Coordinates of C-alpha atoms and ligand atoms in Angstrom, one line a residue:
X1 CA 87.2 94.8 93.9
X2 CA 91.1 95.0 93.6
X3 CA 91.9 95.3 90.0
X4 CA 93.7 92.6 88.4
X5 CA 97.7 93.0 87.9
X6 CA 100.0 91.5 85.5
X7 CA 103.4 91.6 85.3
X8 CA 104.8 89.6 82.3
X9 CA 108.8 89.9 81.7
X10 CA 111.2 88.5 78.7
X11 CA 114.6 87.6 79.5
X12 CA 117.1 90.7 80.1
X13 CA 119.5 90.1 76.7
X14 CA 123.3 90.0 76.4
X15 CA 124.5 93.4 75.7
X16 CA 127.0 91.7 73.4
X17 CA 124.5 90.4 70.5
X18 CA 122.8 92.1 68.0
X19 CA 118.9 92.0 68.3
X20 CA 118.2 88.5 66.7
X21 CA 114.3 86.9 65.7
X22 CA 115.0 85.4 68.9
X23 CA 115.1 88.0 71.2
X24 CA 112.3 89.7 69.0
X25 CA 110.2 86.5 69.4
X26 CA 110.0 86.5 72.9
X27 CA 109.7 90.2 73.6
X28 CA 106.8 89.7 71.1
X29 CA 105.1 86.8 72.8
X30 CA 105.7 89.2 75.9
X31 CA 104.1 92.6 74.2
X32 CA 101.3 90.2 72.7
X33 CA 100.1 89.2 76.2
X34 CA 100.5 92.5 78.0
X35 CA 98.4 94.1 75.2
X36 CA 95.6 91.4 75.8
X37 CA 95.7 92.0 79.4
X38 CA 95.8 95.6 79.4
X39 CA 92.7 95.3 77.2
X40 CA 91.1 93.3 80.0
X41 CA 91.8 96.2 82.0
X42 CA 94.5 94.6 84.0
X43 CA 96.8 96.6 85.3
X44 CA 99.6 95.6 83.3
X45 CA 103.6 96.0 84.2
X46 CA 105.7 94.8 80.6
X47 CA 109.7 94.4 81.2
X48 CA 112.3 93.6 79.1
X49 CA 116.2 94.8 78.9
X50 CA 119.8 93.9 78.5
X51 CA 122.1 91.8 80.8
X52 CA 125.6 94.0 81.0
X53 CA 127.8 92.6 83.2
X54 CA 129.1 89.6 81.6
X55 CA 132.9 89.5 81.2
X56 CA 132.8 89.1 77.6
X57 CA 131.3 92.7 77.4
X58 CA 134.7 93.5 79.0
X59 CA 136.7 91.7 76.4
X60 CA 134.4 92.9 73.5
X61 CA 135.1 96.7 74.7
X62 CA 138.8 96.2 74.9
X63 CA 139.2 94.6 71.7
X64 CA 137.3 98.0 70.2
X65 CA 139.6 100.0 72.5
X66 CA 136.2 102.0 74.0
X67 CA 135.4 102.0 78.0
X68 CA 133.1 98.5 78.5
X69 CA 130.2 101.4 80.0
X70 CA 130.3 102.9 76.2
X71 CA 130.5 99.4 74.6
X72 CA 127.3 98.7 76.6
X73 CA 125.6 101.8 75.6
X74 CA 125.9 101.2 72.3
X75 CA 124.4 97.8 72.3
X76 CA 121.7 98.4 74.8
X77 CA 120.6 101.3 72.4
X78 CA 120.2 98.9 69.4
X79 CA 118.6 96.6 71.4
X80 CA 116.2 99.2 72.9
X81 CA 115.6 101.2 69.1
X82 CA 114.7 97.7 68.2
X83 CA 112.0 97.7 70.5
X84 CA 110.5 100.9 70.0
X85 CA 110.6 100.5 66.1
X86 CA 108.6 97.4 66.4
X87 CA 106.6 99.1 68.4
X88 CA 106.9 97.0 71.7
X89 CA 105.4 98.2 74.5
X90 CA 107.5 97.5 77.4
X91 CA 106.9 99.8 80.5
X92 CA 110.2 99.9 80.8
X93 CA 113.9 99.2 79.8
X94 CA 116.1 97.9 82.3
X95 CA 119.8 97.7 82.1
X96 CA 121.9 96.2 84.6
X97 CA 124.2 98.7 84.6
X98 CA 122.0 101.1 85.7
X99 CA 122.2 102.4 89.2
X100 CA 119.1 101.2 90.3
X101 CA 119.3 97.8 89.4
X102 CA 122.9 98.0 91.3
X103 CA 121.8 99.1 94.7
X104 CA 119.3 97.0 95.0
X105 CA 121.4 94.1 94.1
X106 CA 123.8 94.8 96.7
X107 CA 120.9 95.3 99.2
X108 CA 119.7 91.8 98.2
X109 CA 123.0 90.1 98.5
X110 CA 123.7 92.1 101.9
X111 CA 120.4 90.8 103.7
X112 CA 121.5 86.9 102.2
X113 CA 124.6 87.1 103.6
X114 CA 123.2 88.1 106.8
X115 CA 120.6 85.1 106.6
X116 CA 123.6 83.3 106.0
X117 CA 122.2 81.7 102.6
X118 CA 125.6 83.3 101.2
X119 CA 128.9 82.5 102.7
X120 CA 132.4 82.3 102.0
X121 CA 134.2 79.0 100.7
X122 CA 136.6 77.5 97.8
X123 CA 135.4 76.4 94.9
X124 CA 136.6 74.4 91.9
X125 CA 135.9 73.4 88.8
X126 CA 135.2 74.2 85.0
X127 CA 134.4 77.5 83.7
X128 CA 132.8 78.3 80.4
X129 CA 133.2 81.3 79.3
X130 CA 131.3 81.0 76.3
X131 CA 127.7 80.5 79.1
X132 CA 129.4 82.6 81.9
X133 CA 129.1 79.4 83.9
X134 CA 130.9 76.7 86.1
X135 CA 130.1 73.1 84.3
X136 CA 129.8 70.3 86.6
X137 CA 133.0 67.6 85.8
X138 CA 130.5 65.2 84.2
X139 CA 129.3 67.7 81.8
X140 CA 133.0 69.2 81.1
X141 CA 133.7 65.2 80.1
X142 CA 130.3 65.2 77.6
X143 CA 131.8 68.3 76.1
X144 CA 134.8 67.3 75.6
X145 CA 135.9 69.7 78.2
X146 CA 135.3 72.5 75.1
X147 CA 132.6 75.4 75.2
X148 CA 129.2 73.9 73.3
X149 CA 128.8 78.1 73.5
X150 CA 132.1 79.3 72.0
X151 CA 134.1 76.5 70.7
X152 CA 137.2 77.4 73.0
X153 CA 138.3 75.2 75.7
X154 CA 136.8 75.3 79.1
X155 CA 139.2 76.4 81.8
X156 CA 139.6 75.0 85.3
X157 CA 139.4 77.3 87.9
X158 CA 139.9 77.3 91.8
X159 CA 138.6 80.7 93.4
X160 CA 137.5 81.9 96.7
X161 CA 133.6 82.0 95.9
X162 CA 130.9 83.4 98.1
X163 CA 128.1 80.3 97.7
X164 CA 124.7 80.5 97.5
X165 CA 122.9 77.7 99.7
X166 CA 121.0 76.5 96.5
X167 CA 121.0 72.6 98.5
X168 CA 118.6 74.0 101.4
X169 CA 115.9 74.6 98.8
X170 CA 115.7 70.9 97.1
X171 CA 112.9 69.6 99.4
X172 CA 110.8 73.5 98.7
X173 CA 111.8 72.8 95.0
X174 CA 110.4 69.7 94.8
X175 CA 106.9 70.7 96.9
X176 CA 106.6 73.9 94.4
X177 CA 107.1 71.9 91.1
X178 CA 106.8 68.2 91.8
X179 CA 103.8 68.2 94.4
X180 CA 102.1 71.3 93.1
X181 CA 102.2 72.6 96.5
X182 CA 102.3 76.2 98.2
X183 CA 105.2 77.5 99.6
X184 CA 105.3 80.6 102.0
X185 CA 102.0 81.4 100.0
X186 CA 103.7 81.2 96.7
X187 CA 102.7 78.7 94.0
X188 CA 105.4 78.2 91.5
X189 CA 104.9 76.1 88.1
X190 CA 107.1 76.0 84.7
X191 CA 105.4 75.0 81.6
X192 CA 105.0 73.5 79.1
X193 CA 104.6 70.3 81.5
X194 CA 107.6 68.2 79.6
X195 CA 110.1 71.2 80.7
X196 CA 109.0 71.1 84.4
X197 CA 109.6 67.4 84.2
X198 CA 113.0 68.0 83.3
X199 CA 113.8 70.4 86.1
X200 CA 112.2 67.9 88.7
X201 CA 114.1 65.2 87.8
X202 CA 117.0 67.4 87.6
X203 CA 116.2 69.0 91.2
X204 CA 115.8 65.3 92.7
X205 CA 119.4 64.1 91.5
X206 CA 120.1 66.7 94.1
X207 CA 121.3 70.3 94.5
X208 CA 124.9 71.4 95.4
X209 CA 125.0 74.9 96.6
X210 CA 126.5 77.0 94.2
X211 CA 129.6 80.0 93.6
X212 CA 127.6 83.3 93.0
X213 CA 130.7 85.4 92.7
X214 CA 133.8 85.7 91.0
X215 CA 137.5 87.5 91.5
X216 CA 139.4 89.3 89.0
X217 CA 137.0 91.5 87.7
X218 CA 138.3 95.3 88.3
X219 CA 135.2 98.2 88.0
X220 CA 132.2 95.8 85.8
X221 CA 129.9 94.2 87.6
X222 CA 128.6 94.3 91.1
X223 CA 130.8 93.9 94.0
X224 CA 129.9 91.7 97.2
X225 CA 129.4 94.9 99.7
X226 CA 132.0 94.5 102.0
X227 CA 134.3 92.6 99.9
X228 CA 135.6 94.9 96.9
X229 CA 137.8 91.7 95.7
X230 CA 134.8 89.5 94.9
X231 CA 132.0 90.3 92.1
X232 CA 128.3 89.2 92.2
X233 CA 128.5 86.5 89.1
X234 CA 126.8 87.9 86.2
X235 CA 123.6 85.3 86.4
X236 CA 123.2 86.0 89.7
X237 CA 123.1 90.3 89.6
X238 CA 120.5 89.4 86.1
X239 CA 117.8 87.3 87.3
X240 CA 117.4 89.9 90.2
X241 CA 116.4 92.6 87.3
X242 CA 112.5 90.8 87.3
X243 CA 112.3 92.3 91.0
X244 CA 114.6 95.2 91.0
X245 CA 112.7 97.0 88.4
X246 CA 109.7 96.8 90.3
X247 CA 111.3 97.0 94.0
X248 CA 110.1 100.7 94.5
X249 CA 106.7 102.1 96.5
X250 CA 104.8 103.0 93.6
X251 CA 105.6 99.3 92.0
X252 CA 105.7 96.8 94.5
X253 CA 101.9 96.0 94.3
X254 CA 103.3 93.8 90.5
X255 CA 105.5 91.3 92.2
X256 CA 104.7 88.3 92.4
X257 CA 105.7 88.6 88.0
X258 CA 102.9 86.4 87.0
X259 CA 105.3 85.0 84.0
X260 CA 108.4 85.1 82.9
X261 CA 109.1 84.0 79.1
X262 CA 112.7 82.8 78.7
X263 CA 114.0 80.1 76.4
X264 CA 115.1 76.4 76.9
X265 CA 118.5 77.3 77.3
X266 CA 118.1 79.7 80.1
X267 CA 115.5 77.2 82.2
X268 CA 117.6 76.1 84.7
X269 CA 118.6 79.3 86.3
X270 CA 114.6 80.3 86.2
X271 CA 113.6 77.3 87.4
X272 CA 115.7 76.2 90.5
X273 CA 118.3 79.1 90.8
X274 CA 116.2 82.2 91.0
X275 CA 112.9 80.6 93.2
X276 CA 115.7 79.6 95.2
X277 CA 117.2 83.2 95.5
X278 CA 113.6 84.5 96.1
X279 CA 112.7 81.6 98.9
X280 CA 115.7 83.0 100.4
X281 CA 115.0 86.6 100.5
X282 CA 112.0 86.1 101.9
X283 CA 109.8 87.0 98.7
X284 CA 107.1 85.9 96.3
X285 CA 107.9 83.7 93.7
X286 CA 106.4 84.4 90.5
X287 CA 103.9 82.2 89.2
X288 CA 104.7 80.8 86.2
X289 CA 108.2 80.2 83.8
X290 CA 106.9 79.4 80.7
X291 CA 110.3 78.1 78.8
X292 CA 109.5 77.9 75.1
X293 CA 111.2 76.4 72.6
X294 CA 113.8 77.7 70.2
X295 CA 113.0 79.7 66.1
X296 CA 115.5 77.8 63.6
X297 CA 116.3 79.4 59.9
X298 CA 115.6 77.5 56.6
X299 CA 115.2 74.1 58.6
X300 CA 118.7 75.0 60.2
X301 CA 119.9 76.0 63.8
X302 CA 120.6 79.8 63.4
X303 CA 124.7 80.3 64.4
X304 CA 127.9 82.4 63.5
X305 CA 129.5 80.3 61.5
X306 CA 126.7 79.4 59.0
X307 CA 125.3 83.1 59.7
X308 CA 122.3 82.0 58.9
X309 CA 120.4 84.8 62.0
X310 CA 116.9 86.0 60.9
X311 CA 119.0 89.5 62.2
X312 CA 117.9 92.9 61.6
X313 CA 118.0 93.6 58.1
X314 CA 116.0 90.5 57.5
X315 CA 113.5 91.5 60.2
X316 CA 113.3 94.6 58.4
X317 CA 112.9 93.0 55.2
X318 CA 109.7 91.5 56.2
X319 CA 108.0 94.5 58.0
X320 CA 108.4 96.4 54.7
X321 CA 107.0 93.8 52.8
X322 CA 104.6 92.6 54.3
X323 CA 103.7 94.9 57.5
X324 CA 104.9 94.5 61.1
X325 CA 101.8 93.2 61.8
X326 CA 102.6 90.3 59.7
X327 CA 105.2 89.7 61.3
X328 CA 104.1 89.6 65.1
X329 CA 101.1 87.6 63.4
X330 CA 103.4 85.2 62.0
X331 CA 106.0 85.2 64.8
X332 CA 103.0 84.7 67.9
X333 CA 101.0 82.0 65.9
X334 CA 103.8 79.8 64.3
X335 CA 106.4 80.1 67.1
X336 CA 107.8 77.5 69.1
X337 CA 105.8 77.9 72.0
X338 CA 105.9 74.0 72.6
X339 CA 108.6 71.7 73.0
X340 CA 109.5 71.6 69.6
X341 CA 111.4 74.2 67.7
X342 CA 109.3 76.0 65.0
X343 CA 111.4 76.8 61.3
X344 CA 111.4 80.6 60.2
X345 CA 111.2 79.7 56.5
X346 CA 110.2 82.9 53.9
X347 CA 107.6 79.9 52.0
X348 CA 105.9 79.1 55.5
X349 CA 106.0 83.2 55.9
X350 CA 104.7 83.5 53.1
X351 CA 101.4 80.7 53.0
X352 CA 100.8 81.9 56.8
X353 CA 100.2 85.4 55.6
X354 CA 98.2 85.3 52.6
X355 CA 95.8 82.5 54.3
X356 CA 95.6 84.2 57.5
X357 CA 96.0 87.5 56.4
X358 CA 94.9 88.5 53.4
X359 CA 92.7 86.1 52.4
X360 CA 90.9 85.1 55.9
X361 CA 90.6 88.6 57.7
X362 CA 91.7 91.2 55.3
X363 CA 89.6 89.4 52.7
X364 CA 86.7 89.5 54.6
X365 CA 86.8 92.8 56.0
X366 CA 87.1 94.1 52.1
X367 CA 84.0 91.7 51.4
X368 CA 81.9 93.2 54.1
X369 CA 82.7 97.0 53.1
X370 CA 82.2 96.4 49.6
X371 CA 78.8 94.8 50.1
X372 CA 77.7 97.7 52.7
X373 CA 78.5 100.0 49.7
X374 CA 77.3 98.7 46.7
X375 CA 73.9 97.8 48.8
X376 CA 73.6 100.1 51.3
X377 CA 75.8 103.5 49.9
X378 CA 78.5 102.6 52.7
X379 CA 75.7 103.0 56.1
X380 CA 75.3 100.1 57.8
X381 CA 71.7 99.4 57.6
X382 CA 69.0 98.1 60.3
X383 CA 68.9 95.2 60.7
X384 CA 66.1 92.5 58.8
X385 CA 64.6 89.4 59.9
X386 CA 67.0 87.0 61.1
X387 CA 69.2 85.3 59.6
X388 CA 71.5 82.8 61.6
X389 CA 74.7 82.8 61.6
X390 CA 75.4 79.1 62.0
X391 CA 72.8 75.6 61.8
X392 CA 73.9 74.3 64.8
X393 CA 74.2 77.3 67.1
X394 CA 74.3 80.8 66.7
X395 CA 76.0 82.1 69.4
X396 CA 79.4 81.1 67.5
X397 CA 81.1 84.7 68.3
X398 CA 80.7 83.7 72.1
X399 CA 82.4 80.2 71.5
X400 CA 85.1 81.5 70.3
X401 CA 85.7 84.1 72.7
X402 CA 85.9 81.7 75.5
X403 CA 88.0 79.6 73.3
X404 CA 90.3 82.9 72.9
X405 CA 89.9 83.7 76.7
X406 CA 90.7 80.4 77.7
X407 CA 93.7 79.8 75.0
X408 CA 95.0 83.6 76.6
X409 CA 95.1 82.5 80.1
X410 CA 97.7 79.3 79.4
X411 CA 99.1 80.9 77.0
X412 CA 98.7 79.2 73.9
X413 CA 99.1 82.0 71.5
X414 CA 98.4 80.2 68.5
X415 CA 94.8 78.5 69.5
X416 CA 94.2 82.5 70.6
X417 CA 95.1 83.5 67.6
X418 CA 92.9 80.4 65.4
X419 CA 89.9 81.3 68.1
X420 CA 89.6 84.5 66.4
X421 CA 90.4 83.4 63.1
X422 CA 87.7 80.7 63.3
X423 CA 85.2 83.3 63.4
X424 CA 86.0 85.4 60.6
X425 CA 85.8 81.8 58.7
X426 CA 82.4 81.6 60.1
X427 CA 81.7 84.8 58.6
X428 CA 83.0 83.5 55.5
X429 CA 81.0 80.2 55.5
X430 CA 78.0 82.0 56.3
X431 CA 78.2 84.5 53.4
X432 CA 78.8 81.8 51.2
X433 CA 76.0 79.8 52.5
X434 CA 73.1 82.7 52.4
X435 CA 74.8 84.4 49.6
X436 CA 74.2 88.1 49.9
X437 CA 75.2 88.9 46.7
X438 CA 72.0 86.9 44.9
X439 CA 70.1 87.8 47.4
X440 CA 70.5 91.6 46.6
X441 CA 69.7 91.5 43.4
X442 CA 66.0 90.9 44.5
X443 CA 64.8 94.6 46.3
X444 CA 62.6 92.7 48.8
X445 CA 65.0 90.3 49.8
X446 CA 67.4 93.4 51.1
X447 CA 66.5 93.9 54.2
X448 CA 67.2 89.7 55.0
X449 CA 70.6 91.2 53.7
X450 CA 71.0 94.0 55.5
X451 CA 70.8 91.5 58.5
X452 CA 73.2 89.2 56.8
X453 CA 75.6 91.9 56.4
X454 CA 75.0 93.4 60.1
X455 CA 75.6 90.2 61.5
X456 CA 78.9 89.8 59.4
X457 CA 80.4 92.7 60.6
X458 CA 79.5 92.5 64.2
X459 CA 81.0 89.1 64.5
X460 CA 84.0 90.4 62.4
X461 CA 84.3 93.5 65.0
X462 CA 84.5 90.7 67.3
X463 CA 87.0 89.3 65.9
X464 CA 89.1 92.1 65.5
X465 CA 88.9 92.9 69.1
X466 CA 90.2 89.3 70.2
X467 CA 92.7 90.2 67.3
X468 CA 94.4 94.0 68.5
X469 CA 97.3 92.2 70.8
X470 CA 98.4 90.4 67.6
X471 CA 98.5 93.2 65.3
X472 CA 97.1 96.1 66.8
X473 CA 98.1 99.0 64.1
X474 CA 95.8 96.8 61.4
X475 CA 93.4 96.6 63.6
X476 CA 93.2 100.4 64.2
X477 CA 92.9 101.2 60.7
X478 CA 89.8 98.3 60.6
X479 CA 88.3 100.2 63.3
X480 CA 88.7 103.4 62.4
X481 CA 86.6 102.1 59.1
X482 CA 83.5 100.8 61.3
X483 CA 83.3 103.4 63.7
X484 CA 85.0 102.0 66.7
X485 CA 88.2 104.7 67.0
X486 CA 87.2 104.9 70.7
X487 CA 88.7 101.5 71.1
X488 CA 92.1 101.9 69.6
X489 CA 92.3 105.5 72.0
X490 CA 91.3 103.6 74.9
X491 CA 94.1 101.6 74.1
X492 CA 96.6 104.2 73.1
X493 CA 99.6 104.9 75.3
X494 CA 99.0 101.5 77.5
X495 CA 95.7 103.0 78.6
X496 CA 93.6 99.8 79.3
X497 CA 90.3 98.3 77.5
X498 CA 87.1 96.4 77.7
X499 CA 87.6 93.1 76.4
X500 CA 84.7 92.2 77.8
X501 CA 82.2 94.7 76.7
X502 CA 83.8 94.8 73.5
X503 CA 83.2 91.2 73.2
X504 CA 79.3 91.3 73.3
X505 CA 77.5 91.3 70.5
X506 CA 75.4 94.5 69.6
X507 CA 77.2 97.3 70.0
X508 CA 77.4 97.9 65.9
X509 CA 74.8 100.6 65.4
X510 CA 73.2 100.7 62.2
X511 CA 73.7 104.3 60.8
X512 CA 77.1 103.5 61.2
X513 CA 79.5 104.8 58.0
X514 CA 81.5 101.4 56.6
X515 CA 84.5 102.8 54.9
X516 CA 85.8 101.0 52.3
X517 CA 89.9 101.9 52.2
X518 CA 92.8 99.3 50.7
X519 CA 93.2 96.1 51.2
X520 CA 94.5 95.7 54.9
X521 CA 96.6 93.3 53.9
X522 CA 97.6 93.2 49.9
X523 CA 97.7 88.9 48.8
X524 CA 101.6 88.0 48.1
X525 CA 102.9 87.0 44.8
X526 CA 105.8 85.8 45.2
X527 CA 108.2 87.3 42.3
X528 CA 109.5 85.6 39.4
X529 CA 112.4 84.5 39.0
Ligands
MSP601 N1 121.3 87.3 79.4 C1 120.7 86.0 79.5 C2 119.4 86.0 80.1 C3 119.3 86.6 81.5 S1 117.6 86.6 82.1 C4 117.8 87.0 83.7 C5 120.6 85.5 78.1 N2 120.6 86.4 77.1 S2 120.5 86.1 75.5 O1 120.7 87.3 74.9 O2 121.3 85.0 75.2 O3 119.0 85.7 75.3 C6 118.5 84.4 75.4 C7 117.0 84.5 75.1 O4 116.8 85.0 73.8 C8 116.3 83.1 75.1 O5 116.0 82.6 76.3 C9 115.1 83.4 74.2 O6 114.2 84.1 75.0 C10 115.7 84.3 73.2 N3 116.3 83.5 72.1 C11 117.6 83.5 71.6 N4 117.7 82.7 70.5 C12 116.5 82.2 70.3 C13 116.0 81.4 69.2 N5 116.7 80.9 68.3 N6 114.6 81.1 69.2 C14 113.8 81.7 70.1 N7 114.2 82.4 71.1 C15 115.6 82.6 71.3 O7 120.5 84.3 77.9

């Protein structure tokens, strides 16, 4: 059998910004589910990278009086040392700027203007400058004819444009989303539901065709081949980086992407604009746009001028305290993932680590090793008679790794992430309920709680398996404890796993050494004041 691909992608981010807990969010969402898939064994394609060629990288370079190339440098670096620091894994990095990305973008716009999907024609209207887009005249009136981006006015603009034919692809638009329906073999779906609704409504007010090029832009950007006085428009040359990057021999076989994370605000060009592009080249469309919702500070919308950004320093604030893994563990399971934006508040930080954290899995893991040495010396023993692990079924680990599986496949991050925390409540529940510790202090009654104690830290193996993509360095050092290294070096370097096997119950050996080690995750007291 052919093995399973998957090729997940996170928006490419404007070179211009600092990395933000919102670019961080999504690349995170975006590492989380490559590491689960490459643990399924998938073969597994992660992208993410920075969008260069806007025109207020131009401005931003000139103002510093440094060439816009080094301007871009500098911030694609940060963004990429942010990356590797929190220990994304991203297969690769891809800048727009780069060669690659730039031939192949003239290559695509070369074979749509000799489809004719591209032609030549006037165009005008409003420009933003703030987006990098043309507003339509009844959204210039709703602003006010001022950028909701930047504050500063919008500007109206006649140019020659090259034109995309975005209008021929209404009635495939509205079969893909609407209908549900295949289109040249491609499916095509945006989720959550409520934001596909929005672009099918949107779709079936109808679709003008649309400028995908400006003038006036000297040696930045793309030029239209063949016409050195026009430059591919910035949204245009970025969307292509999802099939650029993998538009070689050896990486072909990952397009269709199976999902692309992006934000609300960037939906519209992911949703109608770029299937469109695709339709038009002839390609696969990828399967699924999953458009989440947006991280707030303190109860208020991050911006400038209240400079209010979770921004680095914070973000490095809370990995020292409280361990990157915290952090992707907070970030995955309390993020906006819905419709609704989600608040980054230190308190909510704070209660979601030492419930989840230390006192649900670190807790238990400490409880378990503890037990296995004072009653055992630190072996894990054979097992007893049994001892279920539940009244009403015993087969709990299974339920929830289906709930897990399932949760992972739309992904729903945070019922993933309560699937596996569910057990090691079970485990919890069930060492209160046959209380060990009693038990122990009767010599006949240890081998019921040598089973007692096997079964807890099988399921809690479990656990920590369905666990890794969340916060796979705390995870290593759990397994190293209980003898299961092999995993977390299957895993290293984006080598793939077992989730499967890993998954079954059994393979604890007794025999085993249970090291005992700190706390993998120390309770928070939050300091007086
Ligand atoms: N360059 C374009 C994207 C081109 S993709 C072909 C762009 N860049 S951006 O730097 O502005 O990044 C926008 C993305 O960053 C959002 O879609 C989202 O993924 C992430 N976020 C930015 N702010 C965010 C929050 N406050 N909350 C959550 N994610 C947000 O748009």
């Amino acid at each position: 059998m052919e093995q399973k691909r998957f090729y997940v992608t996170t928006p490419i981010y404007y070179v211009n910004d600092r990395p933000h807990i919102g670019h961080v969010y999504t690349t995170t969402i975006a590492d989380v589910m490559a590491r689960y898939h490459r643990m399924m064994g998938h073969d597994t394609f992660f992208l993410t990278g920075t969008d260069e060629h806007a025109t207020k990288v131009v401005d931003a370079a000139a103002e510093r009086g440094i060439t816009t190339q080094q301007w871009a440098d500098q911030n694609a670096t940060a963004f990429q040392e942010t990356f590797e620091r929190l220990e994304m894994s991203n297969d690769d990095f891809i800048r727009t700027s780069q060669k690659r990305h730039m031939d192949r973008v003239t290559g695509y716009v070369q074979k749509l203007l000799d489809s004719g999907d591209v032609y030549l024609g006037d165009y005008e209207g409003w420009y933003d400058a703030g987006q990098e887009e043309y507003v339509p005249e009844n959204k210039a009136k709703e602003y006010d004819f001022v950028s909701p981006v930047n504050g500063k006015p919008l500007v109206k603009k006649t140019e020659q444009n090259y034109f995309f034919k975005l209008s021929k692809y209404q009635d495939a638009l509205l079969a893909l989303l609407d209908l549900g329906e295949e289109v040249n073999g491609s499916t095509f779906d945006v989720q959550p539901s409520a934001r596909k609704n929005e672009i099918v409504a949107r779709v079936k007010e109808g679709l003008h065709d649309i400028p995908m090029t400006r003038t006036g832009m000297t040696d930045w950007g793309i030029k239209v081949p063949g016409d050195e006085e026009h430059t591919i428009y910035v949204w245009v040359d970025a969307l292509f980086n999802y099939f650029s990057t993998v538009d070689t021999d050896d990486r072909k076989k990952y397009w269709p992407a199976e999902v692309h994370f992006i934000a609300k605000d960037i939906l519209w060009f992911h949703a109608a604009i770029w299937p469109a592009l695709l339709m038009a080249l002839g390609e696969k469309l990828p399967k699924v746009v999953y458009s989440h919702s947006y991280w707030i500070s303190e109860g208020q919308k991050m911006s400038k001028s209240l400079g209010n950004f979770i921004d680095l320093e914070k973000i490095d604030h809370y990995v020292e305290t409280f361990s990157l893994d915290a952090l992707r563990w907070f970030l995955a399971t309390n993020g906006p993932m819905g419709t609704t934006d989600s608040d980054f508040a230190e308190s909510k930080f704070i209660e979601v680590y030492n419930s989840d954290l230390a006192n649900t899995f670190g807790n238990c893991a400490s409880r378990i090793s503890n037990m296995v040495a004072k009653y055992f010396d630190g072996v894990m023993p054979e097992k007893g008679p049994h001892v279920p692990m539940s009244d009403e079924y015993d087969n709990i680990a299974e339920q929830c790794v289906t709930k897990y599986t399932e949760a992972m496949a739309n992904y729903q991050l945070a019922k993933a992430g309560d699937a596996a925390m569910e057990l090691v409540r079970a485990v919890d529940s069930y060492i209160e309920r046959t209380g060990p510790f009693k038990l122990a202090k009767d010599p006949e009654k240890l081998p019921e709680v040598a089973s007692i104690l096997y079964n807890c830290a099988e399921a809690l193996r479990i656990a920590s398996v369905m666990l890794w993509p969340f916060m796979p360095d705390k995870v290593q050092t759990f397994w190293s404890r209980i003898g299961f290294a092999a995993y977390g070096e299957a895993l290293a370097d984006k080598g793939a796993g077992q989730f499967e096997q890993w998954t079954n119950w059994g393979y604890l050996q007794p025999g085993t050494a249970i090291e005992k080690g700190d706390a993998l995750f120390m309770r928070y007291q939050v300091p007086k004041k």
